[in-house]
PDB file of N, CA and C in Angstrom:
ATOM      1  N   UNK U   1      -1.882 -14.136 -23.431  1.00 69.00           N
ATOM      2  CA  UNK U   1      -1.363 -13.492 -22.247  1.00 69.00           C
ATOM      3  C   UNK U   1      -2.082 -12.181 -21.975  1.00 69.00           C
ATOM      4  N   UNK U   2      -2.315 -11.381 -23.277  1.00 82.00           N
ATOM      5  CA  UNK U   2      -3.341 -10.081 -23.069  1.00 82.00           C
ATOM      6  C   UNK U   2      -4.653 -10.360 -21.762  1.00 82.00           C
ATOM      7  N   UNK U   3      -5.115 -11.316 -22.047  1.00 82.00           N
ATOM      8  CA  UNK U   3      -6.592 -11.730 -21.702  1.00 82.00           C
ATOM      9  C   UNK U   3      -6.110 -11.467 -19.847  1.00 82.00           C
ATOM     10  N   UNK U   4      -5.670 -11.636 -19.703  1.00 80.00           N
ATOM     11  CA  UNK U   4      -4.961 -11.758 -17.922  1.00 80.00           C
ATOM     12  C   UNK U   4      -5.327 -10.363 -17.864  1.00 80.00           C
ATOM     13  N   UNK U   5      -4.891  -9.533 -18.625  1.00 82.00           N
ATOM     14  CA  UNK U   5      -4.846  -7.886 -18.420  1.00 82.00           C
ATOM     15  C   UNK U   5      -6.051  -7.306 -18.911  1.00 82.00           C
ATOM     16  N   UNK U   6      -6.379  -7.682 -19.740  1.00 87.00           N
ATOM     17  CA  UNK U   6      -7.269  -7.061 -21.049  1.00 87.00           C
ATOM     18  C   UNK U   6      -8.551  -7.420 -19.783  1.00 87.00           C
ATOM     19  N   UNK U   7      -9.116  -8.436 -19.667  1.00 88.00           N
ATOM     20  CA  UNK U   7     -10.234  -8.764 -19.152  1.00 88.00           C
ATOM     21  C   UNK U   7     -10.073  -8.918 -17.794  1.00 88.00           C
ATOM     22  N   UNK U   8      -9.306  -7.841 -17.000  1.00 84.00           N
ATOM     23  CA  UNK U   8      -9.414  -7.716 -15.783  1.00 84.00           C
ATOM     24  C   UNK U   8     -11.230  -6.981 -15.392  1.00 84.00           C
ATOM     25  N   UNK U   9     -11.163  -6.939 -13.932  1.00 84.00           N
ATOM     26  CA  UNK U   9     -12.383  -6.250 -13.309  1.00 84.00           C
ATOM     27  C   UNK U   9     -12.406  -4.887 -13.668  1.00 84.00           C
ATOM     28  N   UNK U  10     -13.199  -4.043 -13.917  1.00 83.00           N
ATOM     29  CA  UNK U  10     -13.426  -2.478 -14.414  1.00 83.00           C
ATOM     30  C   UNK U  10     -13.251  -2.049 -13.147  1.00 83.00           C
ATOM     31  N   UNK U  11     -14.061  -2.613 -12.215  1.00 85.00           N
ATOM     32  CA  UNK U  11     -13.789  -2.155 -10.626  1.00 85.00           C
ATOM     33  C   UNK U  11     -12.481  -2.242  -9.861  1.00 85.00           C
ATOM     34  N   UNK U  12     -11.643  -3.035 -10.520  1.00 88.00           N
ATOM     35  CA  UNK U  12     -10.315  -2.519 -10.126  1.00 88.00           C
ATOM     36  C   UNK U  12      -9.275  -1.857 -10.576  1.00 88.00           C
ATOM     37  N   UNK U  13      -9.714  -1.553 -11.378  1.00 89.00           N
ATOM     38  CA  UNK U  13      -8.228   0.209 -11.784  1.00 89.00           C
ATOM     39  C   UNK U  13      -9.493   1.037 -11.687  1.00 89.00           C
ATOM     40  N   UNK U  14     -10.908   0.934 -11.573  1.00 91.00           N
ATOM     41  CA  UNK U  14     -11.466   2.275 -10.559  1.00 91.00           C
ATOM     42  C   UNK U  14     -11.166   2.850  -9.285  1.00 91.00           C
ATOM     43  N   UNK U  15     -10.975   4.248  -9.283  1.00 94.00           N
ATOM     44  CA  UNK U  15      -9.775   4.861  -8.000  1.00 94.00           C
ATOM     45  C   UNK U  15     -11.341   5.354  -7.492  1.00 94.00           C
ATOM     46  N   UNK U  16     -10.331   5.643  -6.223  1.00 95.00           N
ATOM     47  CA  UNK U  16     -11.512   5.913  -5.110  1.00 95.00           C
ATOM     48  C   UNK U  16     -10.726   6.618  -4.197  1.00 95.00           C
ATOM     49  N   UNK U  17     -11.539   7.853  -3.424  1.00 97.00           N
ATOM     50  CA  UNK U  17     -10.555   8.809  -2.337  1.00 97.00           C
ATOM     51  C   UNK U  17     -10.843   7.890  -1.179  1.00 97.00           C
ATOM     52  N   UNK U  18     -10.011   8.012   0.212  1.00 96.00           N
ATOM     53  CA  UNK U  18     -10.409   7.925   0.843  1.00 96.00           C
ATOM     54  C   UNK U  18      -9.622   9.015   1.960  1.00 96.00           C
ATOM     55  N   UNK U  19     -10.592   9.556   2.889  1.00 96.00           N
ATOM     56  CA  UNK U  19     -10.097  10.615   3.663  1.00 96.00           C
ATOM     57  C   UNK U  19      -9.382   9.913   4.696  1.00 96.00           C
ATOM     58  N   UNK U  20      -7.910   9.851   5.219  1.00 94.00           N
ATOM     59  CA  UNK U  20      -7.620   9.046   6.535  1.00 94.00           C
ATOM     60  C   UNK U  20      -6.719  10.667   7.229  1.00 94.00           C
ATOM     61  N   UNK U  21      -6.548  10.122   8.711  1.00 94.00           N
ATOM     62  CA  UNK U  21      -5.797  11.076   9.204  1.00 94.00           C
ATOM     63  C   UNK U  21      -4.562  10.437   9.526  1.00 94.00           C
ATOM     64  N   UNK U  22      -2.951  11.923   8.653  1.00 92.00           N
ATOM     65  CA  UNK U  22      -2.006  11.247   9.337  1.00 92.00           C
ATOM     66  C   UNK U  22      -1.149  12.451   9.949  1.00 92.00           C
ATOM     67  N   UNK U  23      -0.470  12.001  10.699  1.00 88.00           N
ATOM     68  CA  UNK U  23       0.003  12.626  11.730  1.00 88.00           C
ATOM     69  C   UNK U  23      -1.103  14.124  11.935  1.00 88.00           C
ATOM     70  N   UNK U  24      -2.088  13.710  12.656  1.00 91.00           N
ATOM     71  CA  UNK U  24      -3.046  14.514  12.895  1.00 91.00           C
ATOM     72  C   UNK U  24      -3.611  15.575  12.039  1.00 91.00           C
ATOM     73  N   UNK U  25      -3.383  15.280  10.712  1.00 93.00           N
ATOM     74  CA  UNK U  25      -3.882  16.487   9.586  1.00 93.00           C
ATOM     75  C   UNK U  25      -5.458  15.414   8.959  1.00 93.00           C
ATOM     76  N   UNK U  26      -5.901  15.385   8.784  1.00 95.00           N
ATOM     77  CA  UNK U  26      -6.863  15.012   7.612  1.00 95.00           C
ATOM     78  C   UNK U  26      -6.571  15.169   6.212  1.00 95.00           C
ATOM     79  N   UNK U  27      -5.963  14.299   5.241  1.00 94.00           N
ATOM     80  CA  UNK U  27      -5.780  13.984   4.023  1.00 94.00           C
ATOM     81  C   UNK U  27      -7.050  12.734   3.210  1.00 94.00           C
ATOM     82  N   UNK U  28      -6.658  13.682   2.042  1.00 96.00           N
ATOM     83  CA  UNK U  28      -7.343  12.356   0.994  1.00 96.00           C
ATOM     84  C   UNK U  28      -6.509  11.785  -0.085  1.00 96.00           C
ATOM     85  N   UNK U  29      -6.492  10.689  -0.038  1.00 97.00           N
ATOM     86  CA  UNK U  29      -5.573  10.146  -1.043  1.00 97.00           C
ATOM     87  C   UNK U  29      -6.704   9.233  -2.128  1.00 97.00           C
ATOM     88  N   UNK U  30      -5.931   9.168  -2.979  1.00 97.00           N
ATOM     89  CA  UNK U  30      -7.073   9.042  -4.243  1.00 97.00           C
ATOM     90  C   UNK U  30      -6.155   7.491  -4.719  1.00 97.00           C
ATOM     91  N   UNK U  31      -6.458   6.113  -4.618  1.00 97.00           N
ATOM     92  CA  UNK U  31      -5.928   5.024  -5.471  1.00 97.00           C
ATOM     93  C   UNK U  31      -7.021   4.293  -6.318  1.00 97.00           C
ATOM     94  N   UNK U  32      -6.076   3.270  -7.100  1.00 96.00           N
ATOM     95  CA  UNK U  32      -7.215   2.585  -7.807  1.00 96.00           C
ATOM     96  C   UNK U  32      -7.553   1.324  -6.431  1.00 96.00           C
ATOM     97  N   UNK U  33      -8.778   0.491  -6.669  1.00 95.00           N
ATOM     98  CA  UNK U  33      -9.400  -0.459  -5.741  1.00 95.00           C
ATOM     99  C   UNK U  33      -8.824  -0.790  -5.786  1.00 95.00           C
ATOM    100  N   UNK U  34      -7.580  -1.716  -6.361  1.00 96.00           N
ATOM    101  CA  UNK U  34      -6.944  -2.800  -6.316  1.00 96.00           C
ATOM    102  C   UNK U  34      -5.641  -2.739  -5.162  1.00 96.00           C
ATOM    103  N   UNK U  35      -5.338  -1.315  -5.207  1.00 97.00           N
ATOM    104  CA  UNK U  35      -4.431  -1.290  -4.549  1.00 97.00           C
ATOM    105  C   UNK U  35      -5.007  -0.819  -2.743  1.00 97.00           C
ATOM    106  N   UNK U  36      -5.840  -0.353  -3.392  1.00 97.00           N
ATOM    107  CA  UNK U  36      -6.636  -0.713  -1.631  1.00 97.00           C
ATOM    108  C   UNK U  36      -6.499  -1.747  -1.047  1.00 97.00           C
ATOM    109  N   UNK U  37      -7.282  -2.805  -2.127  1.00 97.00           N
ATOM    110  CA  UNK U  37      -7.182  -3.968  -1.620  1.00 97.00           C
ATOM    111  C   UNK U  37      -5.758  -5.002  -1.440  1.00 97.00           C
ATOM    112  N   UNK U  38      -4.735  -4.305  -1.654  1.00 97.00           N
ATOM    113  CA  UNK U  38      -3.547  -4.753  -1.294  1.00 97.00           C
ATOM    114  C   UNK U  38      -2.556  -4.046  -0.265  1.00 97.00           C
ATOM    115  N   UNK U  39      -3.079  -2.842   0.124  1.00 98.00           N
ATOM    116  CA  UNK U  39      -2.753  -2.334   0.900  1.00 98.00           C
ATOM    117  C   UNK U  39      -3.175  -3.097   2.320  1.00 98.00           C
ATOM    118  N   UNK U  40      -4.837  -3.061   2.285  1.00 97.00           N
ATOM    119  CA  UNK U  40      -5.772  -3.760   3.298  1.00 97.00           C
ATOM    120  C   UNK U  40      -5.072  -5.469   3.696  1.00 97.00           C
ATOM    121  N   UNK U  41      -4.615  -6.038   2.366  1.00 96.00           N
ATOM    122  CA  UNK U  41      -3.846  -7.656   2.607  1.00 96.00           C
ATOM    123  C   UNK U  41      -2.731  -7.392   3.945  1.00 96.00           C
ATOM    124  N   UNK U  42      -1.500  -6.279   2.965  1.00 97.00           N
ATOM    125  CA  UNK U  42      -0.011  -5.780   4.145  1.00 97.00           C
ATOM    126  C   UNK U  42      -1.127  -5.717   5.913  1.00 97.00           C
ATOM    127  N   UNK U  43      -1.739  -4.291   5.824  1.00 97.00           N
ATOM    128  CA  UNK U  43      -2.208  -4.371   7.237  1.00 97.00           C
ATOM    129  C   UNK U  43      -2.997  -5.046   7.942  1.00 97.00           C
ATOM    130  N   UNK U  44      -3.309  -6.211   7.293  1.00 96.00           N
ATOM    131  CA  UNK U  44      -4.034  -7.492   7.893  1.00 96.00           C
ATOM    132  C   UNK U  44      -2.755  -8.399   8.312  1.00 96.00           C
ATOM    133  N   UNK U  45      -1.807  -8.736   7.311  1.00 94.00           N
ATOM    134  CA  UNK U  45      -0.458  -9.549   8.155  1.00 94.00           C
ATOM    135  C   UNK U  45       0.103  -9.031   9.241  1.00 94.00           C
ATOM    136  N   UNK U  46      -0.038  -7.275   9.153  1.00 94.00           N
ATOM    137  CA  UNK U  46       0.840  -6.552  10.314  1.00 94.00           C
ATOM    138  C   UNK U  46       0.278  -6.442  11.241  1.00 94.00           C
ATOM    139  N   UNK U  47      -1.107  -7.012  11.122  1.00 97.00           N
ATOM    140  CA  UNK U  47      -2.132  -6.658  12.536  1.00 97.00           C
ATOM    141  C   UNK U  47      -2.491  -5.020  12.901  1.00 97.00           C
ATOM    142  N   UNK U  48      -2.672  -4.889  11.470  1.00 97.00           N
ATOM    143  CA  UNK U  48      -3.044  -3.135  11.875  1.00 97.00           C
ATOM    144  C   UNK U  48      -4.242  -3.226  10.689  1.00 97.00           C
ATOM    145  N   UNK U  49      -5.001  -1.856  11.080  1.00 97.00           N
ATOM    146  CA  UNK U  49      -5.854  -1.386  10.125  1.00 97.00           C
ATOM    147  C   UNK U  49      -4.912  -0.509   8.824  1.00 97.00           C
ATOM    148  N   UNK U  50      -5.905  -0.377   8.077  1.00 97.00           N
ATOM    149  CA  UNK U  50      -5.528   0.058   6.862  1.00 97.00           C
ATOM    150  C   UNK U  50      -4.952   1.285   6.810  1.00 97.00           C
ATOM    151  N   UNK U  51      -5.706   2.040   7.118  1.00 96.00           N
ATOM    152  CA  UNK U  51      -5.623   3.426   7.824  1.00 96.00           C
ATOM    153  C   UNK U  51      -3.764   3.546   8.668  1.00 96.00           C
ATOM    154  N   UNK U  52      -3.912   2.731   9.647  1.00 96.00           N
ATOM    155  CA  UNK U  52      -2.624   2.657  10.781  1.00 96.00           C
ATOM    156  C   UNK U  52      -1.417   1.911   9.989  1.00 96.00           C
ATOM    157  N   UNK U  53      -1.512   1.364   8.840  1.00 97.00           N
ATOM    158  CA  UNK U  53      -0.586   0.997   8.059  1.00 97.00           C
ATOM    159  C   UNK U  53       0.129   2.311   7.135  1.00 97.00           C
ATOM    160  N   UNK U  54      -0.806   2.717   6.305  1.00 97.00           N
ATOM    161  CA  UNK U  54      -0.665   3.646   5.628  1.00 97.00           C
ATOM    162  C   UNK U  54       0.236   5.352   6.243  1.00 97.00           C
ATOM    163  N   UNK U  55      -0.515   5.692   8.129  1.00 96.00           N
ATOM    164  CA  UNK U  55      -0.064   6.397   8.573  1.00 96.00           C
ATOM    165  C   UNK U  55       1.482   6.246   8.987  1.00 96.00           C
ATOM    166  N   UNK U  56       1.581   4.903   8.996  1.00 96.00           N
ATOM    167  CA  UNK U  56       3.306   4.111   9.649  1.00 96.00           C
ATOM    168  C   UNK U  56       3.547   4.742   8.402  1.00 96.00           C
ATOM    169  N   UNK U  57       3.573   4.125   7.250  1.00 97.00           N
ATOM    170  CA  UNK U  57       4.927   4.031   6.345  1.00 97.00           C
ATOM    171  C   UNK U  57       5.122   5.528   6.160  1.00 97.00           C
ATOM    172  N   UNK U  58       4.099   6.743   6.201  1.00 96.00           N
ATOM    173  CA  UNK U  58       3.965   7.741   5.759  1.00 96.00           C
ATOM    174  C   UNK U  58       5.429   8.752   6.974  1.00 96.00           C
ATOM    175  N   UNK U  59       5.028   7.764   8.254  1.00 96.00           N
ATOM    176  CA  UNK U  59       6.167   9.045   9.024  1.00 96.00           C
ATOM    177  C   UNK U  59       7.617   7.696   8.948  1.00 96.00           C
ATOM    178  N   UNK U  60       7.682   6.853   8.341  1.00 96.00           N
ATOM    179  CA  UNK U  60       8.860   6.026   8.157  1.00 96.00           C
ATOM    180  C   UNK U  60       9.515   6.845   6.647  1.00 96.00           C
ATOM    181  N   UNK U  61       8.766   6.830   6.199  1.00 96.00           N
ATOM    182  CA  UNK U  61       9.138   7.333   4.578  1.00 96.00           C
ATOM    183  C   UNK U  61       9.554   9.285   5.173  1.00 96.00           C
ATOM    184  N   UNK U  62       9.120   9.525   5.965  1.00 95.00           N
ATOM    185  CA  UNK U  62       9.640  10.837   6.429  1.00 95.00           C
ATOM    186  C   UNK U  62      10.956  10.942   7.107  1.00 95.00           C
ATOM    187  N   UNK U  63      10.912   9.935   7.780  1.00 96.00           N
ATOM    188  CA  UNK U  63      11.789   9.886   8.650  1.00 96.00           C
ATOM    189  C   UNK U  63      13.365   9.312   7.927  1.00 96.00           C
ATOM    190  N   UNK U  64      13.178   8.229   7.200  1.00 95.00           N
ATOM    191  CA  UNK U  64      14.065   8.006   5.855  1.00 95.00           C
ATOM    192  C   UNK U  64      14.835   8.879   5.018  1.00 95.00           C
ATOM    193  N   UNK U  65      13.678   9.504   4.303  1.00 94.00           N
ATOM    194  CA  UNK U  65      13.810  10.453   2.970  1.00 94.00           C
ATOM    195  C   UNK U  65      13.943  12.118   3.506  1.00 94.00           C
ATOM    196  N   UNK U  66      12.966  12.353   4.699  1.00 94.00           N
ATOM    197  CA  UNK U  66      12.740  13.907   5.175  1.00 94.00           C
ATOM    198  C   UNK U  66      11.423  14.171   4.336  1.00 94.00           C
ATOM    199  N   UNK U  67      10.873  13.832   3.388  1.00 92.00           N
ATOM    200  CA  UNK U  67       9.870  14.441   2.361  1.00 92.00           C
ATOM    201  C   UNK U  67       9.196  13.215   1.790  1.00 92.00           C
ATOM    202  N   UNK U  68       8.225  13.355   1.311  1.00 90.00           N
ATOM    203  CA  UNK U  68       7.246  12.652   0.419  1.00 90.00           C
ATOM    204  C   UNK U  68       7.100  13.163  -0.810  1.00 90.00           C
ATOM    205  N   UNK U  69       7.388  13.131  -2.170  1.00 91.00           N
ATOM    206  CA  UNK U  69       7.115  14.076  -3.187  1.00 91.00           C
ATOM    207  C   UNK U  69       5.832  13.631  -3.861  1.00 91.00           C
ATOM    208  N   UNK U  70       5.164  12.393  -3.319  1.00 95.00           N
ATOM    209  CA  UNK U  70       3.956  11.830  -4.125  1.00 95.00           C
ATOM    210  C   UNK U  70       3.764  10.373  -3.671  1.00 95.00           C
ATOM    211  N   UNK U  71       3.166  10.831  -2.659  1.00 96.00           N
ATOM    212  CA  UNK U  71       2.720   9.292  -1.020  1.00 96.00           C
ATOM    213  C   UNK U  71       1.990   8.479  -2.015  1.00 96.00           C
ATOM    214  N   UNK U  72       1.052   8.770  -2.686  1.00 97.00           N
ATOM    215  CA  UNK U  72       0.284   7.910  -4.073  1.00 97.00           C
ATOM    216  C   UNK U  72       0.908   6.803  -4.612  1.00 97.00           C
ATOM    217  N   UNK U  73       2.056   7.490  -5.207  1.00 97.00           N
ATOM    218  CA  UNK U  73       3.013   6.468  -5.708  1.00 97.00           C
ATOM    219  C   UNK U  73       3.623   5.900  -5.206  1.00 97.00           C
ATOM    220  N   UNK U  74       4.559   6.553  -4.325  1.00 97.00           N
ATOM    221  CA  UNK U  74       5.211   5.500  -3.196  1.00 97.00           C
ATOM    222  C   UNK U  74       4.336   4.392  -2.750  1.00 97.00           C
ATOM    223  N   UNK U  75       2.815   4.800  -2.636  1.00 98.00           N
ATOM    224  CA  UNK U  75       1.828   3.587  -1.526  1.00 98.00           C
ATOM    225  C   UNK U  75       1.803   2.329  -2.867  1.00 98.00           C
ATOM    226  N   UNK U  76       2.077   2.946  -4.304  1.00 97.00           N
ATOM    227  CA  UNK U  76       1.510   1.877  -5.367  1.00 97.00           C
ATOM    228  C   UNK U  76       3.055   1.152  -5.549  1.00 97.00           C
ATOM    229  N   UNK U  77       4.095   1.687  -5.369  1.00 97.00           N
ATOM    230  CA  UNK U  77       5.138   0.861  -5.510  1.00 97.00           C
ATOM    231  C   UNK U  77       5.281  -0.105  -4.116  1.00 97.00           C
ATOM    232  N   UNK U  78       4.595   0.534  -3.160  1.00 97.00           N
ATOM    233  CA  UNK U  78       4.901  -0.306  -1.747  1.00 97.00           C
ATOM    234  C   UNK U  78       4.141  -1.790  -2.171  1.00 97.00           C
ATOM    235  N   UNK U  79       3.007  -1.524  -2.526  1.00 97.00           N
ATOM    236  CA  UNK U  79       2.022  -3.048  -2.589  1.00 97.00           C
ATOM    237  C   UNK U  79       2.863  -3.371  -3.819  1.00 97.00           C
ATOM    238  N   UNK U  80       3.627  -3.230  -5.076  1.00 97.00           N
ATOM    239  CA  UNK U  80       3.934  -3.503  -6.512  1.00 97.00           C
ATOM    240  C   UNK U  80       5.612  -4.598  -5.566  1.00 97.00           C
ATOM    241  N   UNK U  81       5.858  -4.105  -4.665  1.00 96.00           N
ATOM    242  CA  UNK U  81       7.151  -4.963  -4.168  1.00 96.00           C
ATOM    243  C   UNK U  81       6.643  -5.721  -2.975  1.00 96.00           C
ATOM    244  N   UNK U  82       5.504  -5.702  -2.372  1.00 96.00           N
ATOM    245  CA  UNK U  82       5.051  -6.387  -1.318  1.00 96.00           C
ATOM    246  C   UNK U  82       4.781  -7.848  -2.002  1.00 96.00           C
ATOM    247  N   UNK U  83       4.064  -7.460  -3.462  1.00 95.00           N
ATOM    248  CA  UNK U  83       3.813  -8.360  -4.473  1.00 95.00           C
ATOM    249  C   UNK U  83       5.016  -8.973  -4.658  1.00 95.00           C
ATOM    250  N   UNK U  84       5.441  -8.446  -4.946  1.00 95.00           N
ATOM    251  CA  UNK U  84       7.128  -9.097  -5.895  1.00 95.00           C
ATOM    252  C   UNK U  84       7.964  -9.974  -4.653  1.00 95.00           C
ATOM    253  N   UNK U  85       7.705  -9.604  -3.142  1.00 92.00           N
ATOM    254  CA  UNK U  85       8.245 -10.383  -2.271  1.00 92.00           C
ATOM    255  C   UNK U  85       7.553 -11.711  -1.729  1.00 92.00           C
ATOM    256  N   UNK U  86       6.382 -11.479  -1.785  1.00 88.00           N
ATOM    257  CA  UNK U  86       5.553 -12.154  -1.866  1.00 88.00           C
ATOM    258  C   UNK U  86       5.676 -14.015  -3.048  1.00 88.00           C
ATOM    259  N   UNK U  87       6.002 -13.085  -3.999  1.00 86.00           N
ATOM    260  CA  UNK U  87       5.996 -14.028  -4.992  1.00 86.00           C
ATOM    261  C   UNK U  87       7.170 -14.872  -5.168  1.00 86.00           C
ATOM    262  N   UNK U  88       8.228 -14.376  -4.041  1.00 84.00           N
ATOM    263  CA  UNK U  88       9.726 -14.853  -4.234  1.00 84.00           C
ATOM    264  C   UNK U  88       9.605 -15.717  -2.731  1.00 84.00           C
ATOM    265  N   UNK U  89       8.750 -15.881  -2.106  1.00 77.00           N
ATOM    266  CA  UNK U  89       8.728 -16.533  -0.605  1.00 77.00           C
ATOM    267  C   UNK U  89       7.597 -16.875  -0.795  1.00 77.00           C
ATOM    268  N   UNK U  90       6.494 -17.683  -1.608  1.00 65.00           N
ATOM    269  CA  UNK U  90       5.534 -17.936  -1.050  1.00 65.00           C
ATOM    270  C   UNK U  90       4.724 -18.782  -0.065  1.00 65.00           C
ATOM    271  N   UNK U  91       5.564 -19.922   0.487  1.00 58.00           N
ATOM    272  CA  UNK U  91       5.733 -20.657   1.560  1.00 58.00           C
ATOM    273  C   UNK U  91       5.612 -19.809   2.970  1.00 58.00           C
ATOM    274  N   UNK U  92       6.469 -18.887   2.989  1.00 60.00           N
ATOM    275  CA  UNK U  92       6.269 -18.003   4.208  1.00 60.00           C
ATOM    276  C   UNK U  92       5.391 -17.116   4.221  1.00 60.00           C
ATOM    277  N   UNK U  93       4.405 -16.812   4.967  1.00 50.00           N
ATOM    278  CA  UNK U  93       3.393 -15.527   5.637  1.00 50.00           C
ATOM    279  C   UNK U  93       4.869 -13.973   5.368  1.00 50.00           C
ATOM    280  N   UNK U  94       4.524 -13.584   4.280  1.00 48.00           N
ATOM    281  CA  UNK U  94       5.393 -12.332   4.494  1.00 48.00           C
ATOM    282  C   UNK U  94       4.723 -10.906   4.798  1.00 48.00           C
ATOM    283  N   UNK U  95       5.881 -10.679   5.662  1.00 55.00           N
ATOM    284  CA  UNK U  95       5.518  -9.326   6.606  1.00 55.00           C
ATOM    285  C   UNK U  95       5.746  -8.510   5.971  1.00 55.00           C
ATOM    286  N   UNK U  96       5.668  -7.034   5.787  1.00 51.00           N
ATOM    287  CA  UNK U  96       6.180  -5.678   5.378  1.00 51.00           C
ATOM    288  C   UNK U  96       7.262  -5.405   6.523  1.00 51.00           C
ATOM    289  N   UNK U  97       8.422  -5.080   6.391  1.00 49.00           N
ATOM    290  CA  UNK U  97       8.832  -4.541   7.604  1.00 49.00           C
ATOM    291  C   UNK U  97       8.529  -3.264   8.238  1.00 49.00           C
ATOM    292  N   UNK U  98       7.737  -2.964   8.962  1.00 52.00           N
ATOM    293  CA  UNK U  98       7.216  -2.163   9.687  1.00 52.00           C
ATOM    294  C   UNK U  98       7.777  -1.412  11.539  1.00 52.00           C
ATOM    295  N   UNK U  99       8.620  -0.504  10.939  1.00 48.00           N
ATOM    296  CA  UNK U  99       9.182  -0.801  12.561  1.00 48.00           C
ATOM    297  C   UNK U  99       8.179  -0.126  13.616  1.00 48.00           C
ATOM    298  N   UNK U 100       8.629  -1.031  14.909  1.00 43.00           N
ATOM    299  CA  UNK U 100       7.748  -0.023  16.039  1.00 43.00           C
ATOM    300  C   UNK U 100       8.046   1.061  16.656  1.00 43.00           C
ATOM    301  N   UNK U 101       7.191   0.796  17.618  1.00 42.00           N
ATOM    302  CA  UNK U 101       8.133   2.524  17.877  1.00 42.00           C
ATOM    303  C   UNK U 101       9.261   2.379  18.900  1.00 42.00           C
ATOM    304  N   UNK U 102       9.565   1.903  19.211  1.00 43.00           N
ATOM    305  CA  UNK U 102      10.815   1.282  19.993  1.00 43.00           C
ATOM    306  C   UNK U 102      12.680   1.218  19.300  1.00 43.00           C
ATOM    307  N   UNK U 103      11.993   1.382  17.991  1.00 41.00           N
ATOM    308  CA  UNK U 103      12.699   1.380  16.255  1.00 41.00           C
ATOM    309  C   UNK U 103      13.161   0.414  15.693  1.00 41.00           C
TER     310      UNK U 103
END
C-alpha cells in the first residue's frame, strides 16, 4: 500500500507560487502541483478559469466566515473534499457548489 504514496511523482508535492489577482489586490499563493492540478479539474467542471475559481471561493469564504486565516489551506482542503465527493458519486459529473452572483 506504501508504494501508492512512496513512489508518487517528485513533481507533485513540488509547490509552486502563482501570482493571481483577487478582489483587485495582486496575491501569491504558494501550493504543491498537485493541487493545482485539482484545483484546474473544479474550474474546468464550473466553466471557469483557475484563477476565477480560486477568486469565487476566496470572497464566498469571506462572505461565510468574514476572514480567511490561511486561503492555502482552505484551497487544499477544498480539492481534499472535492476528492472525497467525487469519490462518493462517481457516475455523476460533480460540481463544486459555486454560487453566482445572483446568490
Amino acid at each position: 500500500m506504501c508504494e501508492l504514496y512512496v513512489k508518487a511523482d517528485p513533481i507533485l508535492y513540488e509547490s509552486r507560487s502563482r501570482s493571481l489577482r483577487i478582489n483587485g489586490v495582486v496575491t501569491t499563493l504558494r501550493l504543491e502541483n498537485q493541487f493545482w492540478d485539482i484545483l484546474r479539474e473544479i474550474a474546468e467542471v464550473d466553466g471557469m478559469t483557475t484563477n476565477q475559481l480560486i477568486s469565487k471561493l476566496y470572497q464566498e469564504v469571506m462572505d461565510y466566515r468574514g476572514e480567511v486565516v490561511n486561503f492555502a489551506s482552505f484551497l487544499r482542503v477544498s480539492c481534499t473534499r472535492y476528492l472525497a465527493q467525487r469519490r462518493e458519486r462517481p457516475a455523476e459529473v460533480t460540481r463544486l457548489t459555486v454560487r453566482t452572483s445572483g446568490g
